[in-house]
CSV table of C-alpha atoms in Angstrom, one decimal:
chain,number,residue,atom,x,y,z
Z,1,MET,CA,2.9,-12.0,4.7
Z,2,LEU,CA,3.6,-15.5,6.0
Z,3,ASP,CA,1.2,-17.5,8.0
Z,4,ASP,CA,1.7,-19.3,11.4
Z,5,LYS,CA,1.6,-22.7,9.8
Z,6,ASP,CA,4.5,-21.9,7.4
Z,7,PRO,CA,6.4,-19.0,8.9
Z,8,THR,CA,9.4,-19.4,6.7
Z,9,GLY,CA,7.5,-20.1,3.4
Z,10,ALA,CA,9.5,-23.4,3.0
Z,11,ALA,CA,6.5,-25.6,2.8
Z,12,ARG,CA,4.8,-23.3,0.3
Z,13,LEU,CA,7.8,-23.4,-2.0
Z,14,LYS,CA,8.2,-27.2,-1.7
Z,15,GLU,CA,4.5,-27.6,-2.5
Z,16,TRP,CA,4.8,-25.6,-5.7
Z,17,ALA,CA,8.0,-27.2,-6.9
Z,18,ASP,CA,6.7,-30.8,-6.1
Z,19,GLY,CA,3.5,-30.1,-7.9
Z,20,LEU,CA,5.4,-29.3,-11.1
Z,21,ARG,CA,7.7,-32.3,-10.8
Z,22,GLU,CA,4.8,-34.7,-10.3
Z,23,LEU,CA,2.9,-33.7,-13.4
Z,24,PRO,CA,2.2,-36.7,-15.6
Z,25,PRO,CA,4.1,-36.7,-18.8
Z,26,GLY,CA,2.3,-34.8,-21.5
Z,27,THR,CA,0.0,-33.0,-19.1
Z,28,PRO,CA,0.2,-29.3,-19.7
Z,29,PRO,CA,0.4,-27.2,-16.5
Z,30,THR,CA,-2.0,-24.4,-15.7
Z,31,PHE,CA,-0.6,-20.9,-16.1
Z,32,GLU,CA,-1.5,-18.1,-13.7
Z,33,PHE,CA,-0.3,-14.5,-13.6
Z,34,GLN,CA,0.4,-11.7,-11.2
Z,35,ARG,CA,1.8,-8.2,-11.4
Z,36,MET,CA,5.2,-7.2,-10.1
Z,37,ILE,CA,6.8,-3.8,-9.5
Z,38,HIS,CA,10.5,-3.5,-9.9
Z,39,PRO,CA,13.1,-0.7,-10.3
Z,40,GLY,CA,14.2,0.6,-13.6
Z,41,MET,CA,12.8,2.1,-16.8
Z,42,VAL,CA,12.8,-1.2,-18.8
Z,43,PRO,CA,10.1,-3.7,-17.7
Z,44,ALA,CA,11.4,-7.3,-17.4
Z,45,ASP,CA,10.5,-9.5,-20.3
Z,46,GLY,CA,11.3,-13.1,-21.2
Z,47,ASP,CA,10.4,-16.8,-20.9
Z,48,GLY,CA,11.3,-19.4,-18.3
Z,49,LEU,CA,10.0,-21.2,-15.3
Z,50,LEU,CA,8.7,-17.8,-14.2
Z,51,ALA,CA,8.0,-15.9,-17.4
Z,52,ALA,CA,7.9,-12.1,-17.5
Z,53,ASP,CA,5.7,-9.9,-19.7
Z,54,GLY,CA,6.7,-6.2,-19.5
Z,55,GLN,CA,3.8,-3.8,-19.3
Z,56,GLY,CA,5.2,-0.3,-18.8
Z,57,LEU,CA,6.4,2.3,-16.4
Z,58,LEU,CA,5.0,3.3,-13.0
Z,59,GLU,CA,5.7,6.9,-12.3
Z,60,VAL,CA,4.6,8.0,-8.8
Z,61,PRO,CA,5.5,11.6,-8.1
Z,62,GLY,CA,8.3,11.9,-5.6
Z,63,GLU,CA,9.5,8.3,-6.0
Z,64,PRO,CA,12.1,6.6,-8.3
Z,65,ILE,CA,10.8,5.4,-11.7
Z,66,GLN,CA,9.7,1.8,-11.5
Z,67,SER,CA,8.4,-0.7,-14.0
Z,68,VAL,CA,5.4,-3.0,-14.0
Z,69,THR,CA,5.7,-6.6,-15.3
Z,70,VAL,CA,3.2,-9.4,-15.3
Z,71,LEU,CA,4.7,-12.7,-14.1
Z,72,HIS,CA,3.4,-15.9,-15.7
Z,73,TYR,CA,4.0,-19.0,-13.6
Z,74,MET,CA,3.1,-22.6,-13.8
Z,75,ARG,CA,0.8,-24.3,-11.3
Z,76,ALA,CA,0.0,-27.9,-10.9
Z,77,GLY,CA,-3.1,-29.3,-9.0
Z,78,SER,CA,-6.5,-27.9,-8.4
Z,79,PRO,CA,-6.9,-24.4,-7.1
Z,80,SER,CA,-8.2,-25.7,-3.8
Z,81,GLU,CA,-4.9,-27.4,-3.2
Z,82,GLN,CA,-2.9,-24.3,-3.7
Z,83,PHE,CA,-1.4,-22.0,-1.1
Z,84,ASP,CA,-2.9,-18.7,-0.3
Z,85,ILE,CA,-2.5,-15.8,-2.8
Z,86,VAL,CA,-0.7,-13.4,-0.4
Z,87,GLY,CA,1.7,-16.1,0.7
Z,88,ARG,CA,2.4,-17.2,-2.9
Z,89,ASP,CA,3.1,-13.6,-3.9
Z,90,ALA,CA,5.5,-13.2,-0.9
Z,91,MET,CA,7.3,-16.4,-2.0
Z,92,PHE,CA,7.9,-15.3,-5.5
Z,93,GLY,CA,8.8,-11.7,-4.5
Z,94,ALA,CA,11.3,-13.0,-1.9
Z,95,LEU,CA,13.0,-15.3,-4.3
Z,96,LEU,CA,13.2,-12.7,-7.1
Z,97,THR,CA,14.5,-10.1,-4.7
Z,98,LEU,CA,17.2,-12.6,-3.7
Z,99,VAL,CA,18.3,-13.7,-7.1
Z,100,THR,CA,18.2,-10.2,-8.7
Z,101,ASP,CA,19.4,-8.2,-5.6
Z,102,ARG,CA,16.6,-5.7,-6.6
Z,103,ARG,CA,13.4,-4.7,-4.8
Z,104,CYS,CA,10.9,-6.9,-6.6
Z,105,GLN,CA,7.4,-6.5,-5.1
Z,106,VAL,CA,4.9,-9.1,-6.3
Z,107,VAL,CA,1.6,-7.3,-5.6
Z,108,PRO,CA,-1.1,-9.3,-3.7
Z,109,GLU,CA,-4.0,-8.9,-6.2
Z,110,VAL,CA,-6.7,-11.0,-7.8
Z,111,MET,CA,-6.6,-10.7,-11.6
Z,112,ALA,CA,-10.2,-10.7,-12.8
Z,113,ARG,CA,-11.8,-10.3,-16.3
Z,114,VAL,CA,-15.1,-8.8,-17.2
Z,115,GLU,CA,-17.1,-10.8,-19.7
Z,116,GLY,CA,-16.6,-9.4,-23.1
Z,117,GLN,CA,-13.4,-7.5,-22.2
Z,118,GLU,CA,-10.0,-8.4,-23.5
Z,119,HIS,CA,-7.8,-7.2,-20.7
Z,120,PRO,CA,-8.1,-8.2,-17.0
Z,121,PHE,CA,-8.1,-5.8,-14.1
Z,122,ALA,CA,-6.6,-6.2,-10.7
Z,123,LEU,CA,-8.4,-6.2,-7.4
Z,124,PRO,CA,-6.1,-5.5,-4.4
Z,125,LEU,CA,-6.2,-8.0,-1.6
Z,126,ALA,CA,-4.5,-5.8,1.1
Z,127,GLY,CA,-7.0,-4.7,3.6
Z,128,ALA,CA,-7.8,-1.0,3.7
Z,129,VAL,CA,-6.7,0.4,7.1
Z,130,ASP,CA,-8.8,3.6,6.6
Z,131,THR,CA,-11.4,3.4,3.8
Z,132,HIS,CA,-12.1,7.1,4.1
Z,133,LEU,CA,-8.6,8.1,3.2
Z,134,GLY,CA,-8.8,6.0,0.0
Z,135,ALA,CA,-12.3,7.1,-1.0
Z,136,PRO,CA,-12.8,9.1,-4.2
Z,137,MET,CA,-12.1,12.8,-4.0
Z,138,PRO,CA,-15.0,15.2,-3.2
Z,139,ASP,CA,-16.2,17.6,-5.9
Z,140,TRP,CA,-13.5,20.2,-6.5
Z,141,PRO,CA,-15.7,23.2,-5.6
Z,142,GLN,CA,-16.1,21.6,-2.2
Z,143,VAL,CA,-12.4,21.0,-1.9
Z,144,ASP,CA,-11.6,24.6,-2.9
Z,145,ALA,CA,-14.1,26.0,-0.4
Z,146,ALA,CA,-12.7,23.9,2.4
Z,147,PHE,CA,-9.1,24.8,1.4
Z,148,ARG,CA,-9.9,28.5,1.5
Z,149,ASP,CA,-11.6,28.2,4.9
Z,150,ALA,CA,-8.6,26.3,6.3
Z,151,VAL,CA,-6.1,28.9,5.1
Z,152,ALA,CA,-8.2,31.8,6.4
Z,153,ARG,CA,-8.6,30.2,9.8
Z,154,LEU,CA,-5.0,29.2,10.2
Z,155,THR,CA,-3.5,32.5,9.2
Z,156,SER,CA,-5.9,34.5,11.5
Z,157,LEU,CA,-4.6,32.7,14.6
Z,158,PRO,CA,-1.8,33.9,16.9
Z,159,ASP,CA,1.6,32.6,15.8
Z,160,ASP,CA,2.0,30.1,18.6
Z,161,ASP,CA,-1.5,28.6,17.9
Z,162,MET,CA,-0.9,28.5,14.2
Z,163,GLN,CA,2.5,26.7,14.7
Z,164,ALA,CA,1.0,24.1,17.0
Z,165,LEU,CA,-1.9,23.4,14.5
Z,166,SER,CA,0.5,23.4,11.5
Z,167,ALA,CA,2.7,20.8,13.2
Z,168,ALA,CA,-0.2,18.5,13.9
Z,169,ILE,CA,-1.5,19.0,10.3
Z,170,HIS,CA,1.9,18.0,9.0
Z,171,MET,CA,2.1,14.9,11.1
Z,172,HIS,CA,-1.4,14.0,10.0
Z,173,TYR,CA,-0.3,14.3,6.4
Z,174,CYS,CA,2.8,12.1,7.0
Z,175,ALA,CA,0.7,9.5,8.8
Z,176,SER,CA,-1.8,9.4,5.9
Z,177,LEU,CA,1.1,8.8,3.4
Z,178,LEU,CA,2.4,5.9,5.6
Z,179,THR,CA,-0.8,4.1,6.2
Z,180,THR,CA,-0.3,1.7,3.2
Z,181,ARG,CA,3.3,1.0,4.0
Z,182,ASP,CA,4.1,1.4,7.7
Z,183,LEU,CA,1.0,1.3,9.9
Z,184,VAL,CA,3.1,1.4,13.1
Z,185,GLY,CA,4.9,4.5,11.9
Z,186,ALA,CA,1.6,6.1,10.9
Z,187,TYR,CA,0.1,5.4,14.3
Z,188,ALA,CA,3.1,6.9,16.1
Z,189,LEU,CA,2.7,10.1,14.0
Z,190,ILE,CA,-1.0,10.4,14.8
Z,191,VAL,CA,-0.2,10.0,18.6
Z,192,GLY,CA,2.5,12.7,18.2
Z,193,GLY,CA,0.1,15.1,16.6
Z,194,ILE,CA,-2.5,14.6,19.3
Z,195,GLU,CA,0.2,15.1,22.0
Z,196,CYS,CA,1.4,18.3,20.2
Z,197,LEU,CA,-2.2,19.7,20.4
Z,198,ALA,CA,-2.7,18.5,24.0
Z,199,GLN,CA,0.4,20.2,25.2
Z,200,HIS,CA,-0.5,23.5,23.5
Z,201,PHE,CA,-4.3,23.7,23.9
Z,202,GLY,CA,-5.0,21.3,26.8
Z,203,SER,CA,-5.3,22.1,30.6
Z,204,ALA,CA,-2.2,22.4,32.7
Z,205,ALA,CA,-1.8,21.9,36.5
Z,206,THR,CA,-1.1,24.9,38.6
Z,207,ALA,CA,0.9,25.3,41.8
Z,208,SER,CA,-2.3,25.6,43.9
Z,209,GLY,CA,-3.5,22.2,42.6
Z,210,GLY,CA,-6.1,23.6,40.2
Z,211,THR,CA,-5.9,23.7,36.4
Z,212,THR,CA,-5.7,26.5,33.8
Z,213,THR,CA,-7.4,26.1,30.5
Z,214,ARG,CA,-6.4,27.5,27.2
Z,215,PRO,CA,-8.9,29.9,25.5
Z,216,THR,CA,-11.4,27.9,23.4
Z,217,ASN,CA,-12.0,30.6,20.8
Z,218,VAL,CA,-9.3,29.3,18.4
Z,219,TRP,CA,-9.8,26.9,15.5
Z,220,PRO,CA,-10.5,23.5,17.0
Z,221,PRO,CA,-7.6,20.9,16.7
Z,222,LEU,CA,-7.8,18.1,14.2
């Protein structure tokens, strides 16, 4: 999140604070806003140097309940003089996590507004590692047909083949869930899945120096 020129974020914080201190008397600062995710069922709300405007709950199945709050912060100077958005969000998130002792994730987004619309929408800045994984779902009849085919193929295999494929499928699933949070862990799981398939379906060396090959009339690996 931090760049090579300012690895600690100290220069970024000083730039923001100095910009506010150097505002001429009577000059109103510019206000910007960014969304934050934090734990709890009550969104943060209040005024201050960093104001909070509670929005609602974020309920992701399988995860603790979290709240969404929009942060309003003052900015001095022209936009071209400001630090990068991702670094700024990391700065605010780090300081809020420190002073609250809570997990406060300021989300790297660009808040945009469509002409004629009252409410803005958020465009994520984080790069998509795999755009296919995040693409819209196929039509459900297509999903249902593929699901039926996968179940039929898997359950028709010998037990050892099915277990090897099922292990790789599970690792593929876990890797897909990790791609947005832990890319290194996701990569390790993918490698583990490939290794699992290679050990079961690949060629093995024999005592005579040749190779033996597994039958190829099983469902192909992922």
